[in-house]
Amino acid sequence: EDTRVPHPPLELLFTVEEEIGLKGAAELQPAFIKGKIFINLDSEGEGILTIGSAGGAVTLITLPADTSKLPPEFGVFNLKVSGLVGGHSGLDIHRKRGNAIKIMAGALDTLNQTSPIRLVTLKGGSKVNAIPQNTRASLAFDSGVFDKFIEVVKTYAQHIQNEYMSAESEVSITLTAADGKKPAKAVNAEDTQRIIHLLSTLPNGVAAMSSEFEGNVETSNNIGLASFRKSTFVVLSLERSAVMKNMEGLQSQIQSAARKSGAKAKVVDSWPAWEPSRDSALLRRSKQVYLATFGRAPKIAVVHGG
């Protein structure tokens, strides 16, 4: 708009629905753009020139869960994991924060080893690209072991607090009796065990750090959502990597964990990595201009986000 500023011809591109699957960018046709030089303005740090970002994929994992009648001695109880910091699954995945779904899996496994449990419901996470802060489960077990289970949960909660001491000061794990009418059925013991095994064995967190950019994550996975959809247990995970071949290796681990639990896994969305080029003419020019303008060299970086 300022006619006094000299510049070459400009094309300005704005896309929509970025946070729900890059839907606007996915509709872009190559012929729409004539320019040869692309400057990405989706960056948030002053003094930083971003030259690359991770590719990503969303994997849908489904596990059929049959129900059966509850024995009369079984009561229904609520198990809750809450108070976690959470964060962005790309930008914060290296900060060693707890994943509420994975912590819930550990709690369920610990209880099930003490006395058999049956899942009634389980719901965790808010978005596939967010580290889960809370997870709730309703479970059934012999009411006679409730006091023992309380002690088991306290011990497990202390273990988690010690493990995440530096990052999760407010983490809470509680077990309480459920209100309302007792359901007649719950997920059977075998499928409950399969769900626990699935959540326990799925990879989560940083898989590899970058060898080129010190301190940057190269490959990671986030178990973002878990819930029941009618008679199927559903998990959504988000894999990221700057090296697409390494992301395929991570997806193979997910496929293996799913198969061993009797589940199926398939990629339902994906986008490629923006591979960095340290030798581009645009980068050289940008560094020169920044140094001339501000009197200091800019930081060159890649991001683990999309």
Coordinates of C-alpha atoms in Angstrom, one line a residue:
E1 CA 0.0 0.0 0.0
D2 CA 3.0 2.3 0.6
T3 CA 4.0 3.5 -2.9
R4 CA 7.3 4.8 -1.6
V5 CA 8.7 1.3 -0.8
P6 CA 10.3 -0.3 -3.8
H7 CA 9.6 -4.0 -4.3
P8 CA 9.3 -6.6 -7.0
P9 CA 5.9 -8.1 -8.0
L10 CA 4.2 -9.7 -5.0
E11 CA 1.7 -12.5 -4.6
L12 CA 0.2 -12.8 -1.1
L13 CA -1.3 -16.2 -0.2
F14 CA -3.6 -16.7 2.8
T15 CA -5.0 -20.2 3.7
V16 CA -7.8 -21.3 6.0
E17 CA -8.4 -24.2 8.4
E18 CA -4.7 -24.8 9.1
E19 CA -5.2 -26.1 12.6
I20 CA -7.8 -28.8 11.5
G21 CA -5.8 -30.5 8.8
L22 CA -4.2 -27.8 6.5
K23 CA -7.4 -27.9 4.5
G24 CA -6.9 -24.6 2.8
A25 CA -3.3 -25.3 1.8
A26 CA -4.3 -28.8 0.5
E27 CA -6.6 -27.1 -2.2
L28 CA -3.8 -24.9 -3.6
Q29 CA -3.1 -25.7 -7.3
P30 CA 0.5 -25.2 -8.5
A31 CA -0.7 -23.1 -11.5
F32 CA -2.2 -20.5 -9.1
I33 CA 1.3 -19.3 -8.2
K34 CA 3.7 -17.6 -10.6
G35 CA 6.5 -16.5 -8.3
K36 CA 9.7 -18.5 -7.9
I37 CA 10.7 -17.3 -4.4
F38 CA 8.5 -18.3 -1.4
I39 CA 8.7 -16.5 2.0
N40 CA 6.8 -18.3 4.7
L41 CA 5.5 -15.8 7.3
D42 CA 4.0 -18.5 9.6
S43 CA 6.7 -17.9 12.2
E44 CA 6.6 -16.3 15.7
G45 CA 10.1 -15.5 16.8
E46 CA 11.9 -12.2 16.3
G47 CA 15.4 -12.6 15.0
I48 CA 14.9 -16.1 13.7
L49 CA 14.9 -17.2 10.1
T50 CA 12.9 -20.5 9.8
I51 CA 14.1 -22.7 6.9
G52 CA 12.3 -25.9 7.5
S53 CA 9.5 -27.8 9.4
A54 CA 8.4 -31.3 10.1
G55 CA 6.0 -33.4 8.0
G56 CA 3.2 -35.1 9.8
A57 CA 0.6 -37.8 9.7
V58 CA -2.5 -38.7 11.7
T59 CA -3.0 -42.4 12.4
L60 CA -6.4 -43.8 13.3
I61 CA -6.3 -46.9 15.6
T62 CA -9.5 -48.9 16.1
L63 CA -10.0 -51.9 18.4
P64 CA -13.4 -53.7 18.7
A65 CA -14.6 -54.0 22.3
D66 CA -17.3 -56.5 23.2
T67 CA -19.3 -56.1 26.5
S68 CA -20.6 -58.8 28.9
K69 CA -22.6 -58.8 32.1
L70 CA -21.0 -57.6 35.3
P71 CA -20.9 -60.0 38.3
P72 CA -22.9 -58.9 41.3
E73 CA -19.8 -58.3 43.5
F74 CA -18.4 -55.7 41.0
G75 CA -18.9 -52.0 41.7
V76 CA -18.2 -49.1 39.3
F77 CA -15.6 -46.5 40.1
N78 CA -14.1 -43.4 38.5
L79 CA -10.4 -43.1 37.8
K80 CA -9.1 -39.6 36.8
V81 CA -5.8 -38.3 35.7
S82 CA -5.7 -34.5 35.7
G83 CA -3.7 -31.3 36.3
L84 CA -1.1 -31.9 33.5
V85 CA 0.5 -29.0 31.7
G86 CA -0.1 -30.3 28.2
G87 CA 1.1 -28.2 25.2
H88 CA 1.6 -28.3 21.5
S89 CA 2.5 -31.8 20.2
G90 CA 5.2 -30.3 18.0
L91 CA 6.6 -27.3 19.8
D92 CA 6.5 -28.8 23.3
I93 CA 7.0 -32.5 22.8
H94 CA 10.6 -32.3 24.0
R95 CA 9.8 -30.7 27.3
K96 CA 9.3 -34.1 29.1
R97 CA 5.6 -33.3 30.0
G98 CA 3.3 -36.1 30.9
N99 CA 0.7 -37.5 28.5
A100 CA -2.5 -38.1 30.5
I101 CA -3.6 -41.0 28.2
K102 CA -0.3 -42.8 28.7
I103 CA -0.4 -42.2 32.5
M104 CA -3.9 -43.6 32.6
A105 CA -2.7 -46.7 30.8
G106 CA -0.1 -47.3 33.4
A107 CA -2.6 -46.8 36.2
L108 CA -5.1 -49.3 34.6
D109 CA -2.3 -51.8 34.1
T110 CA -1.1 -51.5 37.7
L111 CA -4.6 -52.0 39.0
N112 CA -5.4 -54.9 36.7
Q113 CA -2.3 -56.7 37.9
T114 CA -3.6 -56.4 41.4
S115 CA -7.1 -57.6 40.7
P116 CA -9.1 -58.0 37.4
I117 CA -10.8 -54.8 36.2
R118 CA -13.3 -54.1 33.4
L119 CA -13.6 -50.9 31.5
V120 CA -16.9 -49.1 31.2
T121 CA -15.8 -45.9 29.6
L122 CA -12.5 -44.0 28.8
K123 CA -12.0 -40.6 27.4
G124 CA -8.8 -38.7 27.1
G125 CA -7.3 -35.7 25.2
S126 CA -8.8 -32.6 23.5
K127 CA -7.1 -32.4 20.1
V128 CA -4.8 -34.8 18.2
N129 CA -2.1 -32.1 18.0
A130 CA -2.2 -31.3 21.8
I131 CA -0.5 -33.2 24.5
P132 CA -3.4 -34.6 26.7
Q133 CA -3.9 -32.9 30.0
N134 CA -6.8 -35.0 31.3
T135 CA -8.1 -38.5 31.0
R136 CA -11.1 -40.1 32.7
A137 CA -12.1 -43.7 33.0
S138 CA -15.0 -45.5 34.5
L139 CA -14.1 -49.1 35.5
A140 CA -15.7 -52.0 37.3
F141 CA -14.0 -54.4 39.8
D142 CA -14.7 -56.4 42.9
S143 CA -15.8 -53.8 45.5
G144 CA -13.9 -55.8 48.2
V145 CA -10.6 -54.6 46.8
F146 CA -11.5 -50.9 46.7
D147 CA -9.4 -50.0 49.8
K148 CA -6.4 -51.9 48.4
F149 CA -6.9 -50.1 45.0
I150 CA -6.8 -46.8 46.8
E151 CA -3.4 -47.6 48.1
V152 CA -2.2 -48.8 44.7
V153 CA -3.3 -45.6 43.1
K154 CA -1.6 -43.5 45.8
T155 CA 1.7 -45.4 45.2
Y156 CA 1.4 -45.1 41.4
A157 CA 0.6 -41.3 41.7
Q158 CA 3.7 -40.8 43.8
H159 CA 5.7 -42.6 41.2
I160 CA 4.4 -40.4 38.4
Q161 CA 5.0 -37.2 40.5
N162 CA 8.6 -38.3 41.0
E163 CA 9.0 -39.1 37.3
Y164 CA 7.7 -35.8 36.1
M165 CA 8.9 -33.7 39.1
S166 CA 10.5 -30.9 37.0
A167 CA 7.6 -30.5 34.6
E168 CA 4.3 -31.6 36.2
S169 CA 3.9 -30.1 39.7
E170 CA 0.1 -30.3 39.6
V171 CA -0.5 -33.9 38.3
S172 CA -3.3 -35.7 40.2
I173 CA -4.5 -39.3 40.0
T174 CA -7.7 -40.2 41.9
L175 CA -10.0 -43.2 42.3
T176 CA -13.6 -42.6 43.6
A177 CA -16.8 -44.5 43.8
A178 CA -19.2 -43.7 40.9
D179 CA -22.6 -42.1 41.5
G180 CA -25.8 -43.3 39.9
K181 CA -27.1 -46.6 38.8
K182 CA -24.6 -49.4 38.2
P183 CA -24.5 -50.5 34.5
A184 CA -25.4 -54.0 33.7
K185 CA -22.5 -54.5 31.3
A186 CA -18.9 -53.5 30.8
V187 CA -16.1 -54.3 28.3
N188 CA -15.2 -57.9 28.8
A189 CA -11.9 -58.8 30.6
E190 CA -10.1 -59.9 27.4
D191 CA -10.9 -56.7 25.5
T192 CA -10.1 -54.6 28.6
Q193 CA -6.7 -56.2 28.6
R194 CA -6.2 -55.5 24.9
I195 CA -7.1 -51.8 25.4
I196 CA -4.6 -51.5 28.2
H197 CA -1.9 -53.3 26.2
L198 CA -2.5 -51.0 23.2
L199 CA -2.3 -47.8 25.2
S200 CA 0.8 -49.1 27.1
T201 CA 2.8 -50.1 24.0
L202 CA 2.0 -47.3 21.6
P203 CA 5.1 -45.1 21.1
N204 CA 4.8 -41.6 22.5
G205 CA 7.1 -38.6 22.8
V206 CA 10.4 -37.9 21.2
A207 CA 11.7 -40.7 19.0
A208 CA 14.9 -39.0 17.7
M209 CA 16.6 -35.7 17.9
S210 CA 18.0 -33.8 14.9
S211 CA 21.7 -34.5 14.1
E212 CA 21.9 -31.3 12.0
F213 CA 20.1 -28.8 14.3
E214 CA 21.2 -29.1 17.9
G215 CA 18.4 -29.2 20.4
N216 CA 15.7 -29.8 17.7
V217 CA 13.4 -32.8 17.6
E218 CA 13.6 -34.8 14.4
T219 CA 10.9 -37.4 14.9
S220 CA 8.1 -37.7 17.5
N221 CA 4.6 -39.2 18.2
N222 CA 1.7 -37.9 20.3
I223 CA -1.1 -40.1 21.5
G224 CA -3.6 -37.3 21.3
L225 CA -7.1 -38.7 21.6
A226 CA -8.7 -41.9 23.1
S227 CA -12.4 -42.8 23.5
F228 CA -15.1 -45.3 22.8
R229 CA -17.3 -44.9 19.7
K230 CA -20.1 -47.3 20.4
S231 CA -18.5 -50.8 20.5
T232 CA -15.1 -49.7 19.2
F233 CA -12.2 -48.2 21.1
V234 CA -10.6 -45.4 19.1
V235 CA -7.1 -43.8 19.4
L236 CA -5.8 -40.9 17.2
S237 CA -2.0 -40.3 17.2
L238 CA 0.0 -37.6 15.4
E239 CA 3.4 -38.5 14.1
R240 CA 5.9 -35.8 13.0
S241 CA 9.4 -35.9 11.4
A242 CA 11.7 -33.8 9.4
V243 CA 12.9 -37.0 7.7
M244 CA 9.9 -38.8 6.1
K245 CA 11.6 -42.2 6.0
N246 CA 12.1 -42.0 9.8
M247 CA 8.4 -41.2 10.2
E248 CA 7.5 -44.3 8.2
G249 CA 9.6 -46.3 10.7
L250 CA 7.7 -44.8 13.6
Q251 CA 4.4 -45.7 11.8
S252 CA 5.6 -49.3 11.5
Q253 CA 6.1 -49.4 15.3
I254 CA 2.5 -48.1 15.7
Q255 CA 1.2 -50.7 13.3
S256 CA 3.1 -53.4 15.2
A257 CA 1.7 -52.3 18.6
A258 CA -1.8 -52.2 17.1
R259 CA -1.6 -55.7 15.6
K260 CA -0.3 -57.2 18.8
S261 CA -3.3 -55.8 20.6
G262 CA -5.8 -57.0 18.0
A263 CA -6.3 -53.5 16.7
K264 CA -6.1 -51.9 13.2
A265 CA -4.1 -48.8 12.3
K266 CA -4.3 -46.6 9.2
V267 CA -3.0 -43.2 8.2
V268 CA -6.0 -40.9 7.6
D269 CA -4.2 -37.6 7.0
S270 CA -0.6 -36.6 6.1
W271 CA 1.6 -33.7 4.9
P272 CA 5.2 -33.6 3.8
A273 CA 8.2 -32.0 5.5
W274 CA 9.6 -28.7 4.4
E275 CA 13.2 -29.8 4.0
P276 CA 15.8 -27.1 4.9
S277 CA 18.3 -25.7 2.4
R278 CA 21.2 -23.9 4.0
D279 CA 22.6 -22.9 0.6
S280 CA 19.6 -21.1 -0.9
A281 CA 20.1 -17.6 -2.5
L282 CA 17.1 -16.3 -0.6
L283 CA 18.6 -17.4 2.8
R284 CA 21.9 -15.7 1.9
R285 CA 20.2 -12.5 0.9
S286 CA 17.9 -12.5 4.0
K287 CA 20.9 -12.9 6.3
Q288 CA 22.7 -10.0 4.6
V289 CA 19.6 -7.8 4.9
Y290 CA 19.0 -8.7 8.6
L291 CA 22.6 -8.0 9.5
A292 CA 22.6 -4.7 7.7
T293 CA 19.3 -3.6 9.3
F294 CA 19.8 -4.7 12.9
G295 CA 23.6 -5.0 13.3
R296 CA 23.5 -8.6 14.3
A297 CA 23.2 -12.0 12.6
P298 CA 19.8 -13.8 12.7
K299 CA 19.4 -17.2 14.2
I300 CA 18.7 -20.0 11.6
A301 CA 16.2 -22.6 12.7
V302 CA 13.8 -25.3 11.8
V303 CA 10.6 -26.1 13.8
H304 CA 9.0 -29.4 14.7
G305 CA 5.6 -28.0 14.0
G306 CA 3.9 -28.3 10.6

